[in-house]
XYZ file of C-alpha atoms in Angstrom:
306
model
C -20.691 1.949 -5.425
C -17.300 1.212 -6.952
C -14.424 3.415 -5.873
C -12.473 5.152 -8.626
C -8.718 5.283 -8.146
C -7.433 8.327 -9.971
C -3.955 8.810 -11.398
C -3.334 11.640 -8.895
C -3.996 9.283 -5.963
C -1.545 6.713 -7.266
C 0.990 9.431 -8.048
C 0.687 10.763 -4.540
C 1.339 7.313 -3.095
C 4.492 6.877 -5.175
C 5.802 10.281 -4.112
C 5.029 9.484 -0.473
C 6.890 6.142 -0.586
C 9.878 7.730 -2.271
C 9.953 10.527 0.315
C 10.041 7.932 3.109
C 12.715 5.752 1.490
C 14.896 8.640 0.349
C 14.835 10.239 3.790
C 14.179 13.723 2.461
C 11.885 15.529 0.048
C 14.906 16.886 -1.835
C 16.366 13.450 -2.573
C 12.914 12.052 -3.449
C 12.497 14.922 -5.905
C 15.841 14.086 -7.524
C 14.879 10.407 -7.949
C 11.460 11.267 -9.388
C 12.693 14.072 -11.636
C 10.484 16.569 -9.791
C 11.129 19.765 -7.911
C 11.263 19.731 -4.139
C 8.248 21.996 -4.128
C 6.248 19.527 -6.236
C 7.055 16.717 -3.779
C 6.038 18.863 -0.810
C 2.738 19.832 -2.454
C 1.985 16.198 -3.350
C 2.542 15.118 0.259
C 0.380 18.021 1.500
C -2.471 17.027 -0.845
C -2.188 13.418 0.299
C -2.319 14.428 3.973
C -5.344 16.655 3.275
C -7.171 13.830 1.465
C -6.423 11.327 4.218
C -7.140 13.775 7.013
C -3.956 12.663 8.765
C -0.453 13.972 9.287
C 2.086 11.556 7.770
C 5.379 13.248 8.701
C 6.864 14.991 11.706
C 8.858 17.828 10.130
C 11.576 20.003 11.578
C 14.102 22.222 9.846
C 16.715 19.437 10.087
C 14.867 16.163 9.677
C 11.640 14.373 8.917
C 10.179 11.232 10.441
C 6.967 9.283 10.047
C 4.060 9.668 12.412
C 2.304 6.520 13.641
C -0.361 7.072 10.967
C 2.375 7.664 8.407
C 4.156 4.407 9.290
C 0.945 2.378 9.058
C 0.033 3.996 5.718
C 3.581 3.466 4.388
C 3.508 -0.240 5.199
C 0.257 -0.695 3.244
C 1.437 1.452 0.345
C 4.634 -0.581 -0.051
C 2.639 -3.809 -0.284
C 0.183 -2.283 -2.766
C 2.935 -0.855 -4.980
C 4.802 -4.170 -4.912
C 1.687 -5.917 -6.225
C 1.273 -3.322 -8.977
C 4.948 -3.561 -9.941
C 4.745 -7.366 -10.118
C 1.642 -7.166 -12.332
C 3.279 -4.578 -14.611
C 6.546 -6.550 -14.826
C 4.635 -9.735 -15.704
C 2.930 -7.933 -18.571
C 6.061 -6.054 -19.595
C 8.239 -9.179 -19.692
C 6.268 -10.377 -22.712
C 6.778 -7.174 -24.685
C 9.272 -7.060 -27.516
C 9.600 -3.284 -27.558
C 11.465 -1.872 -24.494
C 9.962 1.294 -23.151
C 9.954 3.553 -20.127
C 12.740 5.013 -18.038
C 15.855 2.890 -17.511
C 18.148 4.042 -14.687
C 21.705 2.672 -14.847
C 24.694 3.106 -12.513
C 28.195 2.557 -13.953
C 31.815 3.211 -12.946
C 33.059 6.575 -14.141
C 35.522 5.848 -16.969
C 34.361 2.334 -17.842
C 30.806 3.659 -17.992
C 31.701 6.518 -20.320
C 33.734 4.408 -22.731
C 32.071 0.977 -22.654
C 28.528 1.400 -21.313
C 27.280 4.760 -22.588
C 27.860 4.030 -26.328
C 25.915 0.753 -26.067
C 22.950 2.226 -24.199
C 22.956 5.321 -26.379
C 22.529 3.135 -29.464
C 19.849 1.118 -27.694
C 17.889 4.299 -26.926
C 18.171 5.377 -30.575
C 16.799 2.004 -31.676
C 13.808 2.180 -29.327
C 12.081 5.615 -29.310
C 9.920 4.756 -26.300
C 12.964 3.999 -24.128
C 14.538 6.740 -22.002
C 18.005 5.917 -20.653
C 19.482 7.660 -17.602
C 23.091 6.793 -16.671
C 24.855 7.855 -13.469
C 28.675 7.654 -13.626
C 30.221 7.073 -10.222
C 32.937 4.790 -8.814
C 30.894 4.406 -5.638
C 29.081 1.069 -5.313
C 25.485 2.189 -5.205
C 22.640 0.333 -3.548
C 20.507 -0.367 -6.616
C 17.324 -1.121 -4.683
C 17.655 1.683 -2.134
C 18.543 4.279 -4.764
C 16.073 3.149 -7.403
C 18.354 1.864 -10.197
C 17.229 -0.766 -12.710
C 20.748 -1.876 -13.626
C 24.298 -1.531 -12.363
C 27.717 -2.305 -13.817
C 30.282 -3.747 -11.426
C 33.998 -4.247 -12.049
C 35.647 -6.656 -9.613
C 34.463 -9.356 -7.221
C 30.737 -9.530 -6.506
C 29.665 -10.071 -2.883
C 27.074 -12.747 -2.256
C 23.593 -11.257 -2.475
C 20.098 -12.747 -2.388
C 18.573 -9.474 -3.599
C 20.625 -9.031 -6.803
C 20.969 -11.059 -10.013
C 24.038 -10.838 -12.236
C 25.277 -11.601 -15.745
C 28.980 -11.724 -16.607
C 30.003 -9.302 -19.366
C 33.669 -10.253 -19.649
C 37.119 -9.925 -18.085
C 38.997 -6.654 -17.732
C 42.725 -7.306 -18.011
C 45.147 -4.785 -16.572
C 48.447 -3.301 -17.779
C 51.205 -1.078 -16.462
C 52.182 1.787 -18.723
C 54.448 4.814 -18.829
C 55.275 7.521 -21.321
C 58.249 7.067 -23.679
C 59.826 10.138 -22.101
C 59.554 8.653 -18.609
C 61.081 5.351 -19.766
C 63.935 7.185 -21.478
C 64.663 9.172 -18.323
C 64.205 6.417 -15.737
C 64.641 3.119 -17.568
C 62.295 0.238 -18.318
C 61.617 -2.014 -15.305
C 61.916 -5.698 -16.203
C 60.572 -7.306 -13.007
C 58.849 -6.790 -9.703
C 61.959 -5.604 -7.847
C 62.667 -2.957 -10.476
C 59.021 -1.824 -10.495
C 59.310 -0.969 -6.794
C 62.086 1.516 -7.589
C 59.757 3.675 -9.727
C 57.164 6.312 -8.871
C 53.549 5.258 -9.177
C 50.368 7.102 -10.039
C 47.961 5.488 -7.596
C 44.186 5.127 -7.756
C 42.553 6.013 -4.438
C 38.908 6.050 -3.448
C 37.548 7.399 -0.158
C 41.117 7.646 1.114
C 41.953 3.988 0.373
C 44.770 3.272 -2.063
C 44.324 0.393 -4.481
C 47.328 -1.942 -4.539
C 48.658 -3.457 -7.776
C 48.299 -7.248 -7.843
C 51.176 -8.886 -9.735
C 52.190 -12.548 -9.991
C 55.784 -13.475 -9.370
C 57.766 -16.125 -11.297
C 56.111 -18.881 -9.234
C 52.594 -17.587 -9.899
C 52.119 -16.202 -6.391
C 50.073 -13.004 -6.159
C 51.936 -9.999 -4.720
C 50.352 -6.777 -3.562
C 52.616 -3.970 -4.739
C 52.473 -0.500 -3.311
C 54.774 1.826 -5.244
C 55.906 5.111 -3.799
C 53.014 7.330 -4.865
C 53.934 10.485 -6.743
C 50.251 11.219 -7.297
C 47.050 9.860 -5.739
C 43.979 10.286 -7.960
C 40.436 8.933 -7.893
C 39.823 8.998 -11.640
C 41.352 6.619 -14.221
C 41.363 9.261 -16.940
C 43.330 11.603 -14.732
C 45.773 8.772 -14.006
C 46.242 8.142 -17.758
C 46.760 11.855 -18.381
C 49.363 12.011 -15.627
C 51.223 9.022 -17.051
C 51.239 10.627 -20.501
C 52.806 13.746 -18.955
C 55.654 11.608 -17.593
C 54.634 11.609 -13.903
C 55.268 7.882 -13.363
C 53.915 4.376 -13.867
C 50.166 3.853 -14.241
C 48.029 0.772 -13.623
C 45.269 0.890 -16.246
C 42.730 -1.400 -17.903
C 44.168 -2.783 -21.172
C 41.144 -1.558 -23.182
C 42.098 1.973 -22.068
C 45.870 1.568 -22.210
C 45.775 0.175 -25.775
C 44.396 3.443 -27.128
C 47.374 5.413 -25.863
C 49.794 2.720 -27.036
C 48.394 3.120 -30.554
C 48.817 6.902 -30.394
C 52.368 6.534 -29.064
C 51.604 8.425 -25.862
C 52.189 5.420 -23.578
C 54.235 2.264 -23.728
C 53.314 -1.085 -22.086
C 55.703 -2.226 -19.382
C 53.756 -5.268 -18.189
C 50.399 -6.858 -18.955
C 48.600 -10.162 -19.442
C 48.919 -13.156 -17.129
C 51.437 -11.426 -14.845
C 48.749 -8.983 -13.659
C 45.451 -9.542 -11.902
C 42.294 -9.309 -13.976
C 38.811 -8.231 -12.934
C 35.457 -9.663 -13.880
C 32.794 -7.265 -15.212
C 29.105 -7.941 -14.468
C 25.737 -6.377 -15.056
C 23.680 -6.604 -11.875
C 20.015 -5.857 -11.219
C 17.400 -6.268 -8.473
C 16.259 -9.874 -8.263
C 12.693 -10.205 -9.502
C 10.374 -12.889 -10.765
C 9.855 -10.988 -13.993
C 12.565 -8.965 -15.722
C 11.215 -5.847 -17.490
C 11.844 -5.754 -21.226
C 13.812 -2.488 -20.912
C 16.277 -4.122 -18.470
C 16.527 -7.320 -20.493
C 17.242 -5.357 -23.674
C 19.996 -3.370 -21.964
C 21.646 -6.492 -20.523
C 21.528 -8.272 -23.892
C 22.995 -5.250 -25.697
C 25.845 -4.952 -23.197
C 26.566 -8.701 -23.308
C 26.766 -8.512 -27.092
C 29.229 -5.612 -27.340
C 31.218 -5.166 -24.129
C 33.336 -8.369 -24.490
C 34.812 -7.070 -27.746
C 35.641 -3.741 -26.073
C 37.395 -5.549 -23.236
C 39.327 -7.762 -25.652
C 40.714 -4.686 -27.417
């Protein structure tokens, strides 16, 4: 007699695998858009159906039992086969569909990624786009993202594929009021005499990379008046007259047009950063991911050039 595999059984397997890989029911629930209670009930039903305990649970942690580890290893292989089969079929589709999870840097994501993917979702009613804005470099595979946007150098990786979206040039700006009060620096030595509004992440300050007259790269660290971990907050502080700000030119240009900031240095004198779309390496690229990459590649370069 043939065995019927119901949707509930497959759903229970997916929840179980996510619970193992996330390390907690709460985080698995967040990734699956479920409640923690729903995840717990799904695991309980799976354990009842199998007649085996899959997790050791305490108030502080959870770990797999021996039966749970053996079952997890088989489930991972089975789901990988299903995902490969689905991706092979999906790669031939013209209409992107399903849930697309994207990770992007905070300000760049809001200004340059969200508008593109919003329009893509409007064009394709069966596509659901979910974007997480965070300057942290997420592990796409571990955290279940289909696509990530990276600004800066890419480390070598055999598990990720990438497509270049363009070059982000940088500029140094200050408010007209600040320049009137403190003068306009004309070179590296004069820059060092000014107060800086410095980007910092996880307690690490980001130096400004500037080329001297001989083309040698210099790492400048201005006396920080403010340390902030958000580019928009840095721009706002510069507009208020707090000091010099190191900003992407696509962002700085907006405030130059409004008269709120003035450019002190930009172009070849300053380091630039490459922007890439990255995604988990796979034999077949789902149509939803391909559509997003193509849309970003078509529009982001013009945003960066602005």
